[in-house]
Short mmCIF file of C-alpha atoms in Angstrom, two decimals:
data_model
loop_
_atom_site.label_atom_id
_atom_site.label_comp_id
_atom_site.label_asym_id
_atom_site.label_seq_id
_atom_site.Cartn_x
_atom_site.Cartn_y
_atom_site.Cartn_z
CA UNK A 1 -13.33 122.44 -32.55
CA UNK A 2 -10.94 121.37 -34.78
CA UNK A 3 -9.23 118.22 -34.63
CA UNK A 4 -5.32 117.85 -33.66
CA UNK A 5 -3.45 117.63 -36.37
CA UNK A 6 0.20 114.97 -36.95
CA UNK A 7 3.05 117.43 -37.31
CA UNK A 8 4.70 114.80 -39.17
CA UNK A 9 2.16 113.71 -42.02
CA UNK A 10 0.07 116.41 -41.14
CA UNK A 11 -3.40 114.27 -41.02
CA UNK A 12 -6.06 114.33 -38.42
CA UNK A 13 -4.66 112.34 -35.16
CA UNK A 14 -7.38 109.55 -36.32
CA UNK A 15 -5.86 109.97 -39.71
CA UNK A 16 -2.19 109.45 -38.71
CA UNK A 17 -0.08 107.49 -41.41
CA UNK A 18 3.12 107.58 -39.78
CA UNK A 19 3.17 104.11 -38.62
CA UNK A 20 3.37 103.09 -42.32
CA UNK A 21 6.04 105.31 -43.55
CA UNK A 22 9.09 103.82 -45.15
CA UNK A 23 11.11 106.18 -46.54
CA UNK A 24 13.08 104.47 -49.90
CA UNK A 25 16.20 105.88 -51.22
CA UNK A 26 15.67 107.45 -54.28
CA UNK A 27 18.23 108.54 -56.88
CA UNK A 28 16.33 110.84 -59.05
CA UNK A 29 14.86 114.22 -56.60
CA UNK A 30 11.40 114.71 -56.44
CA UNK A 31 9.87 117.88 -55.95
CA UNK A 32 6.22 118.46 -55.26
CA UNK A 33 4.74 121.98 -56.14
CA UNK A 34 1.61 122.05 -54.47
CA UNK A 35 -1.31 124.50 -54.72
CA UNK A 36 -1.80 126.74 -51.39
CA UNK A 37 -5.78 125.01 -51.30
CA UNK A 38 -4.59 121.48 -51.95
CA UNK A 39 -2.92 121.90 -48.41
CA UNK A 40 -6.04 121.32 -46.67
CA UNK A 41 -7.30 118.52 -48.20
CA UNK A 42 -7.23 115.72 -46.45
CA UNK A 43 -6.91 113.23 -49.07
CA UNK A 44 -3.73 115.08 -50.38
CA UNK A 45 -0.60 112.94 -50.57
CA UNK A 46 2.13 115.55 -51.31
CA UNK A 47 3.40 115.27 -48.05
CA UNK A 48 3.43 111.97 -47.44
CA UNK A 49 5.47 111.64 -51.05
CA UNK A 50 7.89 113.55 -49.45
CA UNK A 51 8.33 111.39 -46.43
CA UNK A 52 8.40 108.52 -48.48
CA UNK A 53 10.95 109.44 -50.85
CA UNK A 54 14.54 111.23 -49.25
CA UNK A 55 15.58 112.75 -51.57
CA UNK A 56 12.44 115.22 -52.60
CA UNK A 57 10.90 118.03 -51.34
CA UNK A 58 7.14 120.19 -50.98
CA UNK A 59 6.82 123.36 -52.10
CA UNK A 60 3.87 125.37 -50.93
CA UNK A 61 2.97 128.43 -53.82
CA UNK A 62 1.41 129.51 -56.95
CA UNK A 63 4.37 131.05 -58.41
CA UNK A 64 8.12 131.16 -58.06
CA UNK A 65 10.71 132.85 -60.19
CA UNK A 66 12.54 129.91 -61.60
CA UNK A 67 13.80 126.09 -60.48
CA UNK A 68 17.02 127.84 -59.16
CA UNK A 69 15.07 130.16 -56.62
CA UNK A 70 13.64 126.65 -55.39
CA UNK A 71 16.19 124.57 -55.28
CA UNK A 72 18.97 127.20 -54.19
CA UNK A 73 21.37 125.96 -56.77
CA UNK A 74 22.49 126.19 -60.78
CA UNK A 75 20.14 123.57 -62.50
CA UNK A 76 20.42 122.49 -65.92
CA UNK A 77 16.32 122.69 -67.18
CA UNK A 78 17.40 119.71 -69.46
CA UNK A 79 18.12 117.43 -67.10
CA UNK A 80 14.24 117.98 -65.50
CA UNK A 81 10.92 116.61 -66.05
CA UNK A 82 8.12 117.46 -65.13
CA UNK A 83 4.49 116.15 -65.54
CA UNK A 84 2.75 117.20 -68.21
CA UNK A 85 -1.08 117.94 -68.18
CA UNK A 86 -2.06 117.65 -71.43
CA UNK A 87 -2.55 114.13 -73.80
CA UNK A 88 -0.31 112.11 -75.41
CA UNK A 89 -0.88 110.81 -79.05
CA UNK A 90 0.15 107.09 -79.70
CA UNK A 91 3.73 106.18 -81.02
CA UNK A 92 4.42 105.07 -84.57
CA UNK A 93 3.20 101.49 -83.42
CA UNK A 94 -0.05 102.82 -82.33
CA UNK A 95 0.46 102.16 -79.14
CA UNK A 96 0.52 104.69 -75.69
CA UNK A 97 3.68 104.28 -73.71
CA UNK A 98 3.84 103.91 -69.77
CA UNK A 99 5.68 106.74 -69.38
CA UNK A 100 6.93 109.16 -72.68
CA UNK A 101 8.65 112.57 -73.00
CA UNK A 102 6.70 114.65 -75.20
CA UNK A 103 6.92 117.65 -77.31
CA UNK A 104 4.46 120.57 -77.04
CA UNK A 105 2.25 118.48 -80.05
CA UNK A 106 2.06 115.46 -77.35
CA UNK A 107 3.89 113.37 -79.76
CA UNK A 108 6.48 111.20 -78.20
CA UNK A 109 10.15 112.02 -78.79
CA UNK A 110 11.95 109.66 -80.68
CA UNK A 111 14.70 109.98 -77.90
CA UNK A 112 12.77 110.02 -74.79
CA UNK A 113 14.30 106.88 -73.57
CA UNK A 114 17.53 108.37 -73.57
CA UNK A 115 16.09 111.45 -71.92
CA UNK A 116 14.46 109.67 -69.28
CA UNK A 117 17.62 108.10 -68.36
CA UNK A 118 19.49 111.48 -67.76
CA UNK A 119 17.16 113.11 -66.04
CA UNK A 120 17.97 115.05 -62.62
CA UNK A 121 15.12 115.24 -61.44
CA UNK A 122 11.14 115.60 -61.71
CA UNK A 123 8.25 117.26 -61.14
CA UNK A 124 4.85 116.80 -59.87
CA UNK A 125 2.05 119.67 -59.94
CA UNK A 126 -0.39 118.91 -56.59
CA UNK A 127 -3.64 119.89 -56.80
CA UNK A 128 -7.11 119.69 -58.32
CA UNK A 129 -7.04 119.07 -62.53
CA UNK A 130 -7.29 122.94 -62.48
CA UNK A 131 -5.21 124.19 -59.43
CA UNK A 132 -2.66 121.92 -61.55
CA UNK A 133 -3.24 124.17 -64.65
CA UNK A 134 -2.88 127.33 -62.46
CA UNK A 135 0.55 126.13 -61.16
CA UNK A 136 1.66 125.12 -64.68
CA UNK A 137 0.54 128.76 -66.44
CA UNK A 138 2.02 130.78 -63.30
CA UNK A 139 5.21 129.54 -64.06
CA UNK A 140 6.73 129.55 -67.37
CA UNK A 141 10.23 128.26 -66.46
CA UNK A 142 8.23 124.93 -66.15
CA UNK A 143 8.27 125.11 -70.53
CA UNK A 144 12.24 124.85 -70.04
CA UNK A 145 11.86 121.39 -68.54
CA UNK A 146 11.30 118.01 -70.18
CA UNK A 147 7.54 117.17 -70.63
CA UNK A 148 6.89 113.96 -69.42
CA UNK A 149 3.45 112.36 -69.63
CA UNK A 150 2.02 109.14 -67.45
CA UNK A 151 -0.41 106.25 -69.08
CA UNK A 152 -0.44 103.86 -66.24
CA UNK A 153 -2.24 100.67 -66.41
CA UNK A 154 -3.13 100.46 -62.94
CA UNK A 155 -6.61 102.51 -61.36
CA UNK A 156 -5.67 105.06 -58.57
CA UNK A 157 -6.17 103.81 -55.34
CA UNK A 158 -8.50 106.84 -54.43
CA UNK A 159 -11.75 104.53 -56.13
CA UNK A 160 -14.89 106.86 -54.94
CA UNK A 161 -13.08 108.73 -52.31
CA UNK A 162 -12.14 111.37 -54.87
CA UNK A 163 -13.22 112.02 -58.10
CA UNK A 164 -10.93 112.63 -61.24
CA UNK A 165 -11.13 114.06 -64.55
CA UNK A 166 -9.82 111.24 -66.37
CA UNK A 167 -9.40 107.31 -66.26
CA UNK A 168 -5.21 107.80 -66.11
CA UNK A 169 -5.76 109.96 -63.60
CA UNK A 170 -3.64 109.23 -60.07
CA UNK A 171 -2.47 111.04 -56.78
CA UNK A 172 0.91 112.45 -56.82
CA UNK A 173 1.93 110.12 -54.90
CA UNK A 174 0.97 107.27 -57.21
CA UNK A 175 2.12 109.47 -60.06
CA UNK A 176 5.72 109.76 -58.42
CA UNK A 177 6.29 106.52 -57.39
CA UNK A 178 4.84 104.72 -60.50
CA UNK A 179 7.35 107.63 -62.55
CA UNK A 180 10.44 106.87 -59.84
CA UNK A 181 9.86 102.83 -60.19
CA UNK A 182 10.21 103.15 -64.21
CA UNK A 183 13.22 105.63 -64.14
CA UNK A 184 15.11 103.53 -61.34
CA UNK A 185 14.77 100.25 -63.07
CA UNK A 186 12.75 99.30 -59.75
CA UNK A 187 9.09 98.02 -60.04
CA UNK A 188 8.93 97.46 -56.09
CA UNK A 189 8.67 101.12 -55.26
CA UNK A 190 5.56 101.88 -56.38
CA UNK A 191 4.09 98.93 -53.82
CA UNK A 192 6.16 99.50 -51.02
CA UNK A 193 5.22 103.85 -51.56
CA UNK A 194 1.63 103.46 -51.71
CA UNK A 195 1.60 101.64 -48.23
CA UNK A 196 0.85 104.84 -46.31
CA UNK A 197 -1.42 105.97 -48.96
CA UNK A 198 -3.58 102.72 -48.18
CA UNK A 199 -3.14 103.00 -44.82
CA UNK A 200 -4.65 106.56 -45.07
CA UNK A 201 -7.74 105.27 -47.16
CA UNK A 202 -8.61 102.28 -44.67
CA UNK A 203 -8.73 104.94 -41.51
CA UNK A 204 -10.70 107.37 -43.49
CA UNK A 205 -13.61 104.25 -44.58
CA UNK A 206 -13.73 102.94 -40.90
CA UNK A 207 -16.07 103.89 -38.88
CA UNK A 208 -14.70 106.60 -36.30
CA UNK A 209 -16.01 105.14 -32.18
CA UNK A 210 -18.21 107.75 -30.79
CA UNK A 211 -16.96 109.49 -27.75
CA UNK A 212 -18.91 108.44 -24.25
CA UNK A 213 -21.70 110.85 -23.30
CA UNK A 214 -20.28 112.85 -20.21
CA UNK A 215 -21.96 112.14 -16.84
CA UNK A 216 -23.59 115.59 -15.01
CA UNK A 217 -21.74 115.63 -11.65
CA UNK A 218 -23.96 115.40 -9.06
CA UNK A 219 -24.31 118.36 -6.79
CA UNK A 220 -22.28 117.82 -3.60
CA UNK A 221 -24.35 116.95 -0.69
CA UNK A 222 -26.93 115.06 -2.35
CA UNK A 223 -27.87 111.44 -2.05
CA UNK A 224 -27.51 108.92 -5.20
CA UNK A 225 -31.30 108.28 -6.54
CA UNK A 226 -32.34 104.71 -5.27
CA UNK A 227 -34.88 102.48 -7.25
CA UNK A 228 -38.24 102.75 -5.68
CA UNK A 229 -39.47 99.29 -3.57
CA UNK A 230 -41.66 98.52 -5.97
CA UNK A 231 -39.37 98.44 -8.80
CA UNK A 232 -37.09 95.83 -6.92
CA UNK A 233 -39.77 93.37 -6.07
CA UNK A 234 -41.02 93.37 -9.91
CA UNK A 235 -37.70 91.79 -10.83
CA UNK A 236 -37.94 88.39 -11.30
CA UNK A 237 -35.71 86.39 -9.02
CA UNK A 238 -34.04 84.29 -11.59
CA UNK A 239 -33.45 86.44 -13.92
CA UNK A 240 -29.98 85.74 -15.71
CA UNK A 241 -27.69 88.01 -17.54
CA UNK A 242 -28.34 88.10 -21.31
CA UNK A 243 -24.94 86.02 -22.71
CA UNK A 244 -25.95 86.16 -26.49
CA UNK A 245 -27.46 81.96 -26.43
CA UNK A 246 -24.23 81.13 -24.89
CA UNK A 247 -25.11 78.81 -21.98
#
């Protein structure tokens, strides 16, 4: 039998993250194109990305016509990011920025601050490293965007849980929120985002309480089984109830 499932975050019952949900206010939109197998993973955060951010949305495919057809409105592809797969080489000081746009080289734009700062809105492929790559060939209006490419210095919260291809490598929803927190000139969101994330990660490591063995009813009519005589005079007489060496 499978187990109930949260309309709302859409985790197991036991799994339920609602409690820690906080939606923030978010300037730049969000939208979350997730993989149609990436839906029933349990460790997936594309939903609760989009409850924690209000103005964003999840879209459930592998391939859709353009950004217009999924938005329902004119969009200007300049004006949108969205997270590029492949590496990024270092800028001229050798270094790898937090967060760069890109050209299809991976060489940073010498103008990608002033990019950043104009964007609409982003974009965040959900799925495996390769349902990610499937998303981002099945839809070649995605080349029209911005590429925009994440070196974070922080390790994704998912430790052991889940493995990933590289050592950058982070949930969406750490992806989003760390991207948000840079473009809003707001370090706090990443923190206060992650907090159903972590809540999600502590349920799944506990130890789920085993459900009490069902008693057989006992046939009507019959008498309860007593303990034999001799069993009852064996007792000891003082005999006291076993309180752990408490006295």
């Amino acid at each position: 039998m499978h187990a109930e499932s949260c309309p709302t975050c859409l985790k197991p019952e036991h799994l339920c993250v609602c409690e820690a949900v906080e939606p923030i206010d978010n300037d730049v939109f969000l939208l979350i194109l997730q993989h149609p197998q990436e839906k029933r993973e349990i460790l997936g955060t594309a939903q609760i990305t989009h409850l924690q951010f209000k103005n964003s949305a999840v879209k459930v495919g592998l391939s859709w016509s353009n950004l217009k057809r999924i938005l329902g409105r004119e969009v200007d592809y300049k004006r949108w990011g969205v997270l590029y797969l492949g590496p990024v080489k270092p800028d001229g000081k050798g270094a790898k920025p937090e967060v760069a746009v890109v050209d299809k080289a991976g060489t940073p734009q010498k103008d990608s601050d002033m990019v950043l700062t104009d964007l609409e809105g982003v974009i965040v492929l959900d799925g495996t490293w390769s349902q990610a790559k499937t998303l981002w060939w099945r839809n070649p209006w995605l080349l029209k965007c911005r590429r925009i490419v994440l070196h974070p210095q922080f390790r994704s919260l998912y430790g052991q849980a889940r493995k990933e291809p590289r050592r950058e490598s982070v949930s969406s929803l750490e992806a989003g929120a760390f991207l948000l927190s840079r473009l809003e000139a707001d370090p706090t969101i990443l923190d206060r985002a992650l907090k159903p994330f972590s809540l999600l990660l502590k349920k799944l490591r506990a130890p789920r309480p085993r459900p009490r063995p069902m008693q057989a009813a006992q046939p009507a009519g019959e008498m309860p089984v007593e303990m034999p005589v001799e069993a009852v005079a064996e007792a000891p007489v003082d005999a006291k109830p076993d309180t752990g060496g408490a006295e």
